[in-house]
Each structure stands twice: as C-alpha cells, then as structure tokens.
Amino acid sequence: MTIKTIATTPFHDQKPGTSGLRKKVKVFQQPHYLENFVQSIFNSLEGYEGKTLVIGGDGRYGNLEATHTIIEMAAANGFGRVLVGCDGLLSTPAASCVIRKHEAFGGIVLSASHNPGGPDEDFGIKYNIGNGGPAPEKITDAIFAHTQTITEYKKIDAAEMPLDKEHDFKIGEMVVTVIDPVADYAELMRELFDFDAIRELFRSGFRMRFDAMHAITGPYATTILEEYLGAPDGTVINGIPLTDFGKGHPDPNLTYARELVAEMFSPDAPDFGAASDGDGDRNMVLGNNFFVTPSDSLAVLAANATLAPGYAQGIAGVARSMPTSAAADRVAEALGINCYETPTGWKFFGNLMDAGKVTLCGEESFGTGSDHVREKDGLWAVLFWLNILAVRKQSVEAILTEHWARYGRNYYSRHDYEGVDATAANELISRLRGKLTSLPGQSFGHQKIAFADDFSYIDPIDGSESHKQGIRIGFEDGSRIVFRLSGTGTEGATLRLYVERYETDSDKHQQATQAALADLISIADDIAGIRQFTGRDAPTVIT
Ligand code: G1P
Ligand code: ZN
C-alpha cells in the first residue's frame, strides 16, 4: 500500500478551545478540513513513530467516516499500531482509560460532547496525551500553528476498513487492533467499586433509572448496570447510541434530560436516577424527587470516598473549577486535605492528579472525576454514588440532608443565556472588567461587596498562567456571583451566571434553590445589565 502525499491549503479558523475543535458537520465536510487538523496534530508531536494511537468517538454523525480517515493517516504518518473501539466507538473516559492501560502514545477522540449531533449539528475532534488527558496548551497551540501553515498531508488508501468486530488487520506497516469499547473500562470500574455490595442493593429491590440519552454510555451502562450488577432490564433507557442522539440534546441537566427528570419527580419515582452526556464524561445524579447539584455531588463523594474500595486509603486532595460551589472546600477542610480552585475546563486537573496532589475533582457543569483516568467520567460518578448508597443504606435525600447539617449548605445555581449576540456579550464582560475596582464596598440591599476580580490561575505544578477566567464578585456573607462566557458553544455567545450562597443554619436548608438565591440573581442583573445586553428576560437553561 502506498503512502500518498496530498497537497492542501490552510483553513484560517479561530483557535480551537479547551475541548479541541468543535464545528458544524458541514464545516468538517469541506474537502481536506478534517485531514488538515489531523495532520496538524501529528506534525505537532514528536517521537510517535512505531507507537500506539487510540481512536474512538461518541458515535455521532460522521464518527465512523472520520475514524477511517484518521486510521489511514496514522498509518501513513508512521504509527506502529492503532487501538480503535468497535465501530469507531469509545466514550471519552473509556478512551482515557484505554490510553493509560495500554500505554499508548496518545489518542484522538471524536466528539462534540453534549452538543447535538446529525448532519446539521456538531462534530468535534481532540487530542489526548499519554497520561490519558486532554492535550495541554503547549500542544494545542502547536496544533493551531500547524493548521495555519499546512501544505500537505499523508494518507494510505485502505482497501478495507473492517471495524465491526474485534480483530487485528494491517494497513501498510501499521496494525489496527479493534477492541471491545466497554471491556477495559468495565474492568477498571470493578477494581474501584464494591460490585458485590451494589449487586446486593439491586437484589434488595432498589430501583434505578439511567438515561443514556441515545448516546455513547448506552452500551457501557447496559453492560455494567444490567449485566454485571444485576439491575433489572430496562434500568437503562435510551440505551442505543444514535448518530443524531434521537434528535435530542445529549446534555444531562434538568432541561435536556426531560424523560428522566419527569420520572424522578413523579409519585412513583425510583430511588436513584442518573444520566450521562454525548461522550459519557458528564453525569447528573437524582434521588427520588430530589436533585443533587454537581457541586454537592463532588462534596458528597469526597466526604464518603473511603466507602469505595478504590479510595479506601483516603483521598490526597480535591480540586474544583472556580465557578463550582465551595461545598467541596468544606469537606477538604474537615478532612485536612488540599483543595484547589482551577479555571473552567478539565485540563487544569491533570497536572494536579499527575503530581499526586488531588484524587477527586469536579466542575459545576456535571463533570466529576478522579485520578483513575484523566477525563471526567459520568458512569464512574454514578457507580460511586451506587457504592455509597449500598453501604449507607439511606436515600439520596437523607445523605444530602445530613451532609448539609454537618458542613453547611451551599445554595447554588447556574443561569445560561445561550446563543446571544457575541458583540453584546463581550461588551457586558468588558464593562464588568472596567468596574472591578469600584465594586468593593458597594451595597445592594443587605449585601455588601467584599471583593471583585477577574480570576487568574498559576498552575502550582508547571507555573503556567491563565488569566481572564471569569469575573468573581464576592459578598461579605460569603455569597458569590460569577460571570463568564462559554468557550465551547458553536453559535453566538453563551453567557453564564453562577450564583452561590452559604447557609449554616440547618433550619434553613429546605428552601427552594431559586428562591434562596433570588436576591443575588437580581443583584447580578443590577451589576451587569444582563437583560439589557442579552435582550433576554430569562435564561435559556437554569441549573
Ligand atoms: C463547559 C463547562 C465546563 C466544561 C466544558 C467542557 O465549558 O462549563 O465546565 O469543562 O464545558 O465540558 P464552557 O462552555 O462553560 O466554556
Ligand atoms: Zn462530554
């Protein structure tokens, strides 16, 4: 088989975000577009010749074809072996697991995460390094630089690309090994959690619903929950991955996981409900008529970590993204372990985990994870919860009520204004930046501003700096408002407002969240002029 060198010209795109390159399928369908990006990835790497590359994606429209192309290019560029999930499938956390377990050089994950899929929707591609985590900025900057100057790419046209069964075949000198996408991941979960205790929980009549949202976690959840753990058939719903996710928006939140939320807030609700996103790294956890905020979920996992065999020795520390509530900080303080506040995006956790500084980490955006892989992991979080529920034999609500009584409750909500005019959104943020020094000391009703800044982070491991990561406004009573613009949207701008209030009095722990935060929400509008700039009366999504 001959290596073809194909001439191309650069696409002058904007820089890919922290989650790789995400674009409409139509953009990816332009001739040479995907190839330019893939060749730019390879051009920015050194020393991969003869080594292993992991490839897999979330099954969205275009996944299989892109997988074929990347395999052909990996062969032409001198990789020794490709490990690819059957039919080109691998959840993001499973890809991370496979990279680590097989000591691959790196991996290419095809996903636009929770964004809708289909011919008119989104596609995405990102590169993960040998530790299993997203490429650091040094590499993504290099990839971007190559996309601006690329003149050719290499490819071997394969006569056949049989990815529908587990086996090995060769393209040129390179071996393609097609693997079961679930096996390595399921084995890791079995090492971390007490499968016997969870099996016993299901045997005792415990009822659960898992909504795979027609996305990649369907096969993982069906195998692990129904086959290994004995949950009744039908525990997993929407479990068959579809290229357009059944025309849904595969984001596990109260707005988009409609079917699950309706059941969990009904009179006959199961004991436990959970959902995961397009590529399987996010999770939402619910009790019977009860929602667990992702910030609280991280805190509960940290407080109860030693109940799971994989964490029985205790955790080294926790990390949370800046907009995530400080609930985990209280637990870390009680445990006497470190707590790190990082910018939004999973890549900041990798260095801390590689250095052994943290074991658990999480984001308010339904991302929770640990050092078992270097991505957030939806099903892992669900299994962790099941392990805790199996040991404590209490309801989700009872566990949270006790947690708040002990550590205090961080009332928390995020308001998203999606698809707003980008110029207006940028204007809102830059006006806030202009006000930062004058805000401290100002009073709004009974709330007085204690500090205001634009969050900066210096990585404690490699010293790299990240600036302008979000406007934080802190009040004297510990409440907080945060504003930032999304870095992952593909249409217009998305403004995110995060609101948090800390309440220690357990008599006041049963308020409705939006009511408990109403004052702060209106102060946020007074300070930033959200309605005026976005032209919206209400957010698109409230979490
Ligand atoms: C969003 C979330 C962030 C997460 C990222 C990737 O980014 O807010 O926590 O890491 O998706 O899943 P954003 O759109 O806010 O930039
Ligand atoms: Zn995702």
Coordinates of C-alpha atoms and ligand atoms in Angstrom, one line a residue:
M1 CA 0.0 0.0 0.0
T2 CA 1.4 3.3 -1.0
I3 CA 1.7 6.5 1.1
K4 CA 0.0 9.4 -0.7
T5 CA 1.1 12.9 -0.1
I6 CA -1.8 15.3 -0.8
A7 CA -1.4 19.0 -1.3
T8 CA -3.7 21.2 0.8
T9 CA -4.1 24.8 1.9
P10 CA -4.8 26.0 5.4
F11 CA -8.2 27.0 6.8
H12 CA -7.8 30.2 8.8
D13 CA -10.0 29.2 11.7
Q14 CA -10.0 30.6 15.1
K15 CA -8.0 28.7 17.7
P16 CA -9.6 25.5 19.0
G17 CA -11.0 25.8 22.5
T18 CA -10.0 23.8 25.6
S19 CA -12.1 20.8 24.4
G20 CA -10.5 20.5 20.9
L21 CA -12.0 21.6 17.6
R22 CA -15.8 21.8 17.5
K23 CA -17.6 22.8 14.4
K24 CA -20.8 22.1 12.4
V25 CA -20.7 18.9 10.5
K26 CA -20.9 20.9 7.3
V27 CA -17.7 22.7 8.2
F28 CA -15.9 19.3 8.8
Q29 CA -17.3 18.1 5.4
Q30 CA -15.3 20.6 3.5
P31 CA -12.5 18.9 1.5
H32 CA -9.3 18.5 3.5
Y33 CA -10.7 20.1 6.6
L34 CA -10.5 17.1 8.9
E35 CA -7.3 15.9 7.3
N36 CA -5.7 19.3 7.8
F37 CA -6.4 19.2 11.5
V38 CA -5.3 15.6 12.0
Q39 CA -2.1 16.1 10.1
S40 CA -1.5 19.2 12.2
I41 CA -1.9 17.1 15.3
F42 CA 0.7 14.6 14.0
N43 CA 3.0 17.5 12.9
S44 CA 3.0 18.9 16.4
L45 CA 4.0 15.6 18.0
E46 CA 7.5 14.1 18.3
G47 CA 8.6 10.5 18.7
Y48 CA 5.4 8.7 17.9
E49 CA 6.8 6.6 15.1
G50 CA 6.1 2.9 15.8
K51 CA 4.0 3.8 18.9
T52 CA 0.3 3.2 19.6
L53 CA -2.6 5.7 18.9
V54 CA -6.0 5.2 20.4
I55 CA -9.0 6.3 18.3
G56 CA -12.7 6.4 19.2
G57 CA -15.7 8.6 19.4
D58 CA -19.1 9.1 20.7
G59 CA -20.9 7.7 17.7
R60 CA -22.3 11.0 16.4
Y61 CA -22.9 11.6 12.7
G62 CA -19.6 11.4 10.9
N63 CA -17.8 9.4 13.6
L64 CA -17.2 6.3 11.5
E65 CA -16.0 8.0 8.4
A66 CA -13.7 10.3 10.3
T67 CA -12.3 7.2 12.1
H68 CA -11.5 5.6 8.8
T69 CA -9.7 8.7 7.6
I70 CA -7.7 9.1 10.8
I71 CA -6.6 5.4 10.7
E72 CA -5.4 5.9 7.1
M73 CA -3.5 9.0 8.1
A74 CA -2.0 7.4 11.2
A75 CA -0.7 4.5 9.0
A76 CA 0.8 7.0 6.5
N77 CA 2.4 9.0 9.3
G78 CA 4.2 6.0 10.8
F79 CA 2.3 5.0 13.9
G80 CA 3.0 1.3 14.7
R81 CA -0.5 0.5 15.9
V82 CA -3.9 1.9 16.3
L83 CA -6.3 0.7 19.1
V84 CA -9.8 1.5 17.9
G85 CA -13.2 0.8 19.6
C86 CA -15.5 -1.5 17.6
D87 CA -17.4 0.7 15.0
G88 CA -15.2 3.6 16.0
L89 CA -16.9 3.9 19.4
L90 CA -15.2 4.9 22.7
S91 CA -16.6 7.1 25.4
T92 CA -14.3 9.9 26.4
P93 CA -13.4 8.4 29.8
A94 CA -13.0 4.9 28.2
A95 CA -10.6 6.4 25.7
S96 CA -8.6 7.9 28.6
C97 CA -8.7 4.5 30.3
V98 CA -7.5 2.7 27.2
I99 CA -4.7 5.2 26.5
R100 CA -3.4 4.7 30.1
K101 CA -3.9 0.9 30.3
H102 CA -2.2 0.2 27.0
E103 CA 0.5 2.9 27.5
A104 CA -0.4 4.4 24.2
F105 CA 1.4 7.5 22.9
G106 CA -1.9 9.4 22.8
G107 CA -5.4 9.3 21.4
I108 CA -7.8 11.0 19.2
V109 CA -11.3 11.4 20.5
L110 CA -14.1 12.3 18.1
S111 CA -16.8 14.1 20.0
A112 CA -18.6 17.4 20.4
S113 CA -19.5 16.2 23.9
H114 CA -23.1 17.3 24.9
N115 CA -23.7 19.3 21.7
P116 CA -26.4 17.8 19.4
G117 CA -25.4 15.5 16.5
G118 CA -26.6 14.9 13.0
P119 CA -25.9 16.3 9.5
D120 CA -26.8 19.9 10.5
E121 CA -25.4 19.7 14.0
D122 CA -21.9 19.5 15.6
F123 CA -18.8 17.4 15.2
G124 CA -15.6 17.6 17.1
I125 CA -12.1 16.2 17.5
K126 CA -9.5 16.4 20.2
Y127 CA -6.1 15.0 21.0
N128 CA -5.3 13.4 24.3
I129 CA -1.7 12.8 25.5
G130 CA -0.1 9.7 27.0
N131 CA -1.5 10.3 30.5
G132 CA -5.0 10.0 29.0
G133 CA -5.9 13.6 29.5
P134 CA -6.6 16.5 27.1
A135 CA -3.6 18.0 25.4
P136 CA -2.1 20.9 27.3
E137 CA -2.0 24.3 25.8
K138 CA 1.6 23.9 24.6
I139 CA 0.4 21.2 22.3
T140 CA -2.9 22.7 21.3
D141 CA -1.1 26.0 20.4
A142 CA 1.3 24.0 18.3
I143 CA -1.5 22.2 16.5
F144 CA -3.2 25.5 15.8
A145 CA 0.1 26.9 14.4
H146 CA 0.4 24.0 12.1
T147 CA -3.2 24.4 10.8
Q148 CA -2.2 27.9 9.7
T149 CA 0.7 26.9 7.6
I150 CA -0.1 23.3 6.4
T151 CA 0.7 22.5 2.8
E152 CA 0.2 18.7 2.6
Y153 CA -1.0 15.7 4.5
K154 CA -0.3 11.9 4.3
K155 CA -2.7 9.1 3.8
I156 CA -2.8 5.4 2.8
D157 CA -6.0 4.5 1.0
A158 CA -7.1 1.3 2.7
A159 CA -8.9 -1.3 0.5
E160 CA -10.9 -2.4 3.5
M161 CA -11.7 -1.0 7.0
P162 CA -13.5 -3.7 8.9
L163 CA -14.1 -2.1 12.3
D164 CA -17.3 -4.1 13.1
K165 CA -15.6 -6.9 15.1
E166 CA -12.7 -7.4 17.5
H167 CA -9.7 -8.5 15.4
D168 CA -6.3 -7.3 14.0
F169 CA -5.6 -6.2 10.5
K170 CA -2.8 -4.2 8.8
I171 CA -2.8 -1.0 6.8
G172 CA 0.7 -0.6 5.3
E173 CA 3.1 -1.4 8.2
M174 CA 0.6 -0.4 10.9
V175 CA -1.5 -2.9 12.9
V176 CA -5.1 -1.9 13.5
T177 CA -6.5 -3.6 16.7
V178 CA -10.3 -3.4 17.0
I179 CA -11.2 -3.6 20.7
D180 CA -14.4 -4.0 22.7
P181 CA -15.1 -0.4 23.7
V182 CA -16.5 -1.4 27.1
A183 CA -14.2 -4.2 28.4
D184 CA -11.2 -2.2 29.7
Y185 CA -13.4 0.4 31.3
A186 CA -15.7 -2.1 32.9
E187 CA -12.7 -3.9 34.4
L188 CA -11.4 -0.6 35.9
M189 CA -14.8 0.1 37.5
R190 CA -14.8 -3.4 39.0
E191 CA -11.5 -2.6 40.7
L192 CA -12.7 0.7 42.1
F193 CA -16.1 -0.1 43.4
D194 CA -17.7 -2.8 45.6
F195 CA -19.7 -4.6 42.9
D196 CA -20.9 -7.2 45.4
A197 CA -22.5 -4.6 47.7
I198 CA -24.1 -2.8 44.7
R199 CA -25.4 -6.2 43.4
E200 CA -26.9 -6.8 46.8
L201 CA -28.5 -3.3 46.8
F202 CA -30.3 -4.1 43.5
R203 CA -31.3 -7.6 44.8
S204 CA -33.0 -5.9 47.8
G205 CA -35.4 -4.1 45.4
F206 CA -33.5 -0.8 45.0
R207 CA -34.8 0.9 41.8
M208 CA -32.8 3.0 39.5
R209 CA -33.2 4.6 36.1
F210 CA -30.2 5.5 33.9
D211 CA -30.8 7.7 30.9
A212 CA -28.1 7.3 28.2
M213 CA -29.8 9.9 26.1
H214 CA -29.2 7.8 22.9
A215 CA -25.5 8.5 23.3
I216 CA -22.3 6.5 24.0
T217 CA -22.9 5.4 27.6
G218 CA -25.8 3.1 26.5
P219 CA -23.6 0.1 25.9
Y220 CA -21.4 0.9 29.0
A221 CA -24.3 1.3 31.3
T222 CA -26.2 -1.7 30.0
T223 CA -23.2 -4.0 30.4
I224 CA -22.2 -2.7 33.8
L225 CA -25.5 -2.0 35.5
E226 CA -27.8 -4.6 34.0
E227 CA -25.3 -7.4 33.2
Y228 CA -22.7 -7.2 35.9
L229 CA -24.6 -5.6 38.8
G230 CA -27.9 -7.3 38.2
A231 CA -30.1 -4.2 37.8
P232 CA -33.4 -5.2 36.2
D233 CA -33.7 -5.0 32.4
G234 CA -35.0 -1.6 31.4
T235 CA -33.0 0.2 34.1
V236 CA -31.1 1.8 31.2
I237 CA -33.3 3.9 28.9
N238 CA -32.4 5.4 25.6
G239 CA -29.5 3.0 25.6
I240 CA -28.9 2.5 21.9
P241 CA -26.4 5.1 20.6
L242 CA -27.9 7.0 17.6
T243 CA -25.9 9.3 15.2
D244 CA -28.3 12.2 16.0
F245 CA -28.9 11.2 19.6
G246 CA -32.6 10.8 18.7
K247 CA -32.6 14.5 17.7
G248 CA -32.1 15.3 21.4
H249 CA -29.6 17.4 23.1
P250 CA -27.4 14.9 25.0
D251 CA -26.7 17.0 28.0
P252 CA -27.6 15.6 31.4
N253 CA -29.2 18.5 33.0
L254 CA -32.7 19.4 34.3
T255 CA -33.7 20.9 31.0
Y256 CA -32.5 18.4 28.5
A257 CA -32.8 15.1 30.3
R258 CA -36.6 15.6 30.3
E259 CA -37.7 12.0 30.3
L260 CA -35.6 11.1 33.3
V261 CA -36.4 14.2 35.2
A262 CA -40.2 13.6 34.7
E263 CA -39.9 10.1 36.1
M264 CA -37.7 11.1 39.0
F265 CA -40.1 13.9 40.1
S266 CA -43.2 11.7 39.9
P267 CA -45.1 10.0 42.7
D268 CA -43.7 6.6 41.7
A269 CA -40.1 7.7 41.2
P270 CA -37.3 5.2 41.5
D271 CA -34.7 5.6 44.4
F272 CA -32.0 6.8 42.2
G273 CA -31.7 8.4 38.7
A274 CA -28.7 9.3 36.6
A275 CA -27.9 10.5 33.1
S276 CA -24.8 11.0 31.0
D277 CA -23.9 13.1 28.0
G278 CA -23.0 12.6 24.4
D279 CA -19.5 11.3 25.0
G280 CA -20.0 9.9 28.5
D281 CA -17.9 12.3 30.6
R282 CA -20.7 14.2 32.3
N283 CA -23.2 13.0 34.9
M284 CA -26.4 14.1 36.6
V285 CA -27.5 12.4 39.8
L286 CA -31.0 12.5 41.2
G287 CA -32.8 10.9 44.2
N288 CA -36.5 10.2 44.5
N289 CA -38.0 13.7 43.8
F290 CA -34.6 15.2 44.6
F291 CA -31.8 16.9 42.5
V292 CA -28.2 16.8 43.5
T293 CA -26.2 19.8 42.3
P294 CA -22.9 18.7 40.7
S295 CA -21.1 20.8 43.3
D296 CA -22.8 19.0 46.1
S297 CA -22.2 15.7 44.4
L298 CA -18.4 16.3 44.4
A299 CA -18.6 17.2 48.1
V300 CA -20.6 14.1 49.0
L301 CA -18.1 11.8 47.1
A302 CA -15.2 13.5 48.9
A303 CA -16.8 13.1 52.3
N304 CA -17.7 9.4 51.6
A305 CA -14.8 8.4 49.4
T306 CA -13.4 5.8 51.8
L307 CA -16.6 3.7 51.4
A308 CA -15.4 2.7 48.0
P309 CA -12.6 0.1 47.8
G310 CA -10.6 2.2 45.2
Y311 CA -10.5 5.1 47.6
A312 CA -10.4 3.2 51.0
Q313 CA -7.0 4.6 51.8
G314 CA -8.4 8.2 51.7
I315 CA -8.0 10.9 49.1
A316 CA -5.0 13.1 48.6
G317 CA -6.9 16.3 47.9
V318 CA -9.8 17.7 45.8
A319 CA -9.9 20.3 43.1
R320 CA -12.9 22.2 41.7
S321 CA -13.3 24.7 38.9
M322 CA -13.6 28.3 40.0
P323 CA -17.4 28.6 39.3
T324 CA -18.1 25.4 41.1
S325 CA -19.6 26.0 44.6
A326 CA -17.3 25.8 47.6
A327 CA -19.1 22.8 49.1
A328 CA -16.1 20.5 48.5
D329 CA -13.8 23.1 50.2
R330 CA -15.7 22.5 53.5
V331 CA -15.2 18.8 53.2
A332 CA -11.5 19.2 52.4
E333 CA -11.1 21.5 55.4
A334 CA -12.7 18.9 57.6
L335 CA -10.5 16.1 56.2
G336 CA -7.4 18.3 56.4
I337 CA -6.6 17.8 52.8
N338 CA -5.8 20.3 50.0
C339 CA -8.4 21.9 47.9
Y340 CA -7.5 23.6 44.6
E341 CA -9.6 26.2 42.7
T342 CA -8.8 26.0 38.9
P343 CA -10.1 27.7 35.8
T344 CA -13.0 26.1 34.0
G345 CA -12.0 23.1 31.9
W346 CA -10.8 19.6 32.8
K347 CA -7.2 20.1 31.6
F348 CA -6.3 22.0 34.7
F349 CA -6.9 19.0 36.9
G350 CA -4.4 16.7 35.0
N351 CA -1.3 18.3 36.4
L352 CA -2.6 18.1 39.9
M353 CA -3.5 14.5 39.5
D354 CA -0.2 13.5 37.8
A355 CA 1.6 15.2 40.7
G356 CA -0.5 13.2 43.3
K357 CA -1.9 16.4 44.8
V358 CA -5.6 15.5 44.2
T359 CA -7.6 12.4 43.9
L360 CA -11.1 13.8 43.2
C361 CA -12.1 16.8 41.1
G362 CA -15.2 18.3 39.7
E363 CA -17.0 21.0 37.9
E364 CA -20.4 22.5 38.4
S365 CA -21.2 21.6 34.7
F366 CA -22.0 18.0 35.7
G367 CA -18.3 16.9 35.5
T368 CA -16.9 14.7 38.2
G369 CA -13.8 12.5 38.1
S370 CA -10.8 11.1 39.8
D371 CA -7.2 10.1 39.1
H372 CA -8.4 6.7 37.7
V373 CA -8.4 8.4 34.3
R374 CA -7.6 11.9 33.1
E375 CA -11.1 12.9 31.9
K376 CA -14.2 13.5 33.8
D377 CA -16.3 10.3 34.0
G378 CA -20.1 10.1 34.0
L379 CA -20.7 6.4 34.7
W380 CA -17.8 6.4 37.3
A381 CA -19.7 9.0 39.3
V382 CA -22.9 7.1 39.1
L383 CA -21.2 3.9 40.3
F384 CA -19.5 5.8 43.1
W385 CA -22.9 7.0 44.2
L386 CA -24.3 3.5 44.0
N387 CA -21.4 2.2 46.1
I388 CA -22.2 4.9 48.8
L389 CA -25.9 4.2 48.7
A390 CA -25.2 0.4 49.0
V391 CA -23.1 1.0 52.1
R392 CA -25.1 3.7 53.8
K393 CA -28.5 2.2 53.0
Q394 CA -30.1 5.7 53.1
S395 CA -31.9 7.7 50.5
V396 CA -30.1 10.3 48.4
E397 CA -32.1 13.0 50.1
A398 CA -31.2 11.7 53.6
I399 CA -27.5 11.7 52.6
L400 CA -27.6 15.3 51.4
T401 CA -29.6 16.5 54.4
E402 CA -27.0 15.0 56.8
H403 CA -24.2 16.4 54.7
W404 CA -25.6 20.0 54.8
A405 CA -26.3 19.7 58.6
R406 CA -22.6 18.8 59.1
Y407 CA -20.9 21.1 56.5
G408 CA -23.5 23.8 55.8
R409 CA -25.4 24.2 52.5
N410 CA -24.0 26.0 49.5
Y411 CA -27.2 27.0 47.7
Y412 CA -26.1 27.2 44.1
S413 CA -27.4 27.8 40.6
R414 CA -26.2 28.5 37.1
H415 CA -28.1 30.6 34.6
D416 CA -27.1 30.2 30.9
Y417 CA -28.0 32.7 28.2
E418 CA -27.3 30.7 25.1
G419 CA -26.9 31.9 21.6
V420 CA -26.8 35.6 22.5
D421 CA -25.2 38.3 20.2
A422 CA -21.4 37.9 20.7
T423 CA -20.6 41.6 20.5
A424 CA -23.2 42.4 23.2
A425 CA -21.9 39.5 25.4
N426 CA -18.3 40.7 25.1
E427 CA -19.4 44.3 25.9
L428 CA -21.2 43.1 29.0
I429 CA -18.0 41.4 30.2
S430 CA -15.7 44.2 29.3
R431 CA -17.9 46.7 31.1
L432 CA -17.8 44.5 34.2
R433 CA -14.0 44.4 33.9
G434 CA -14.0 48.2 33.9
K435 CA -16.0 48.2 37.1
L436 CA -13.9 45.8 39.1
T437 CA -12.0 48.3 41.2
S438 CA -15.1 50.4 42.1
L439 CA -17.3 47.5 43.2
P440 CA -15.8 46.5 46.6
G441 CA -17.6 48.3 49.4
Q442 CA -20.8 48.9 47.3
S443 CA -24.0 47.7 48.9
F444 CA -27.0 46.1 47.2
G445 CA -29.9 45.7 49.7
H446 CA -28.4 43.9 52.7
Q447 CA -25.5 42.5 50.6
K448 CA -22.1 44.3 50.6
I449 CA -19.4 43.5 48.1
A450 CA -16.2 42.3 49.7
F451 CA -14.1 41.7 46.5
A452 CA -14.3 41.7 42.8
D453 CA -11.7 40.3 40.3
D454 CA -11.1 38.5 37.0
F455 CA -9.9 35.1 38.0
S456 CA -6.3 34.2 37.4
Y457 CA -4.6 30.9 38.0
I458 CA -1.0 29.9 38.2
D459 CA -0.5 26.2 37.9
P460 CA 1.2 25.0 41.0
I461 CA 3.0 22.3 39.1
D462 CA 4.3 23.8 35.9
G463 CA 3.9 27.5 36.7
S464 CA 1.8 28.2 33.6
E465 CA -0.6 31.2 33.9
S466 CA -4.2 31.6 32.9
H467 CA -5.8 35.0 33.1
K468 CA -9.3 36.4 32.5
Q469 CA -11.0 33.2 33.5
G470 CA -14.2 34.8 34.8
I471 CA -15.5 37.8 36.8
R472 CA -15.9 36.9 40.5
I473 CA -17.9 39.2 42.8
G474 CA -17.8 38.1 46.5
F475 CA -20.0 39.4 49.2
E476 CA -19.3 39.9 52.9
D477 CA -21.5 37.0 53.9
G478 CA -19.6 34.5 51.7
S479 CA -22.1 34.7 48.8
R480 CA -20.7 34.9 45.3
I481 CA -21.7 35.8 41.8
V482 CA -19.5 34.8 38.8
F483 CA -19.8 35.8 35.2
R484 CA -18.1 34.2 32.3
L485 CA -18.5 33.5 28.6
S486 CA -18.7 29.9 27.4
G487 CA -15.7 28.6 25.4
T488 CA -17.5 25.6 24.0
G489 CA -20.5 27.0 22.1
T490 CA -20.7 27.0 18.4
E491 CA -23.3 29.6 17.8
G492 CA -23.1 33.2 19.0
A493 CA -22.1 33.6 22.6
T494 CA -23.3 31.9 25.8
L495 CA -23.2 34.0 29.0
R496 CA -23.0 32.0 32.2
L497 CA -24.0 33.5 35.5
Y498 CA -23.2 31.4 38.6
V499 CA -24.8 32.3 42.0
E500 CA -23.9 30.8 45.4
R501 CA -25.0 31.5 49.0
Y502 CA -23.7 29.6 52.0
E503 CA -26.1 28.7 54.8
T504 CA -25.0 27.1 58.0
D505 CA -28.4 27.1 59.8
S506 CA -29.9 23.7 59.2
D507 CA -33.4 25.1 59.9
K508 CA -32.9 27.0 56.6
H509 CA -31.7 24.1 54.5
Q510 CA -35.1 23.2 52.9
Q511 CA -35.7 26.3 50.8
A512 CA -36.2 26.1 47.0
T513 CA -32.9 27.0 45.3
Q514 CA -34.1 29.8 43.1
A515 CA -36.0 31.4 45.9
A516 CA -33.0 31.1 48.2
L517 CA -30.9 32.9 45.6
A518 CA -33.4 35.4 44.3
D519 CA -31.7 38.5 45.9
L520 CA -28.3 37.6 44.4
I521 CA -29.8 36.9 41.0
S522 CA -31.4 40.3 40.9
I523 CA -28.1 41.9 42.1
A524 CA -26.3 40.2 39.3
D525 CA -28.6 41.9 36.8
D526 CA -28.2 45.2 38.5
I527 CA -24.4 45.0 38.3
A528 CA -24.1 43.5 34.8
G529 CA -27.2 44.6 32.9
I530 CA -27.9 41.1 31.7
R531 CA -31.3 41.8 30.4
Q532 CA -30.2 45.0 28.7
F533 CA -27.2 43.4 26.9
T534 CA -28.7 40.0 26.1
G535 CA -32.1 41.3 25.2
R536 CA -33.5 38.3 27.2
D537 CA -35.9 38.3 30.0
A538 CA -34.9 34.9 31.3
P539 CA -32.0 32.4 30.9
T540 CA -32.2 29.6 28.4
V541 CA -31.2 27.0 30.9
I542 CA -31.4 27.2 34.7
T543 CA -29.5 24.5 36.6
Ligands
G1P1 C1 -18.4 23.9 29.6 C2 -18.4 23.8 31.1 C3 -17.1 23.4 31.6 C4 -16.6 22.2 30.9 C5 -16.6 22.3 29.4 C6 -16.3 21.0 28.7 O1 -17.5 24.9 29.2 O2 -18.9 25.0 31.7 O3 -17.1 23.3 33.0 O4 -15.3 21.9 31.3 O5 -18.0 22.7 29.0 O6 -17.2 20.0 29.0 P1 -17.9 26.4 28.8 O7 -19.0 26.2 27.7 O8 -18.6 27.0 30.1 O9 -16.7 27.1 28.4
ZN2 ZN -18.9 15.4 27.4

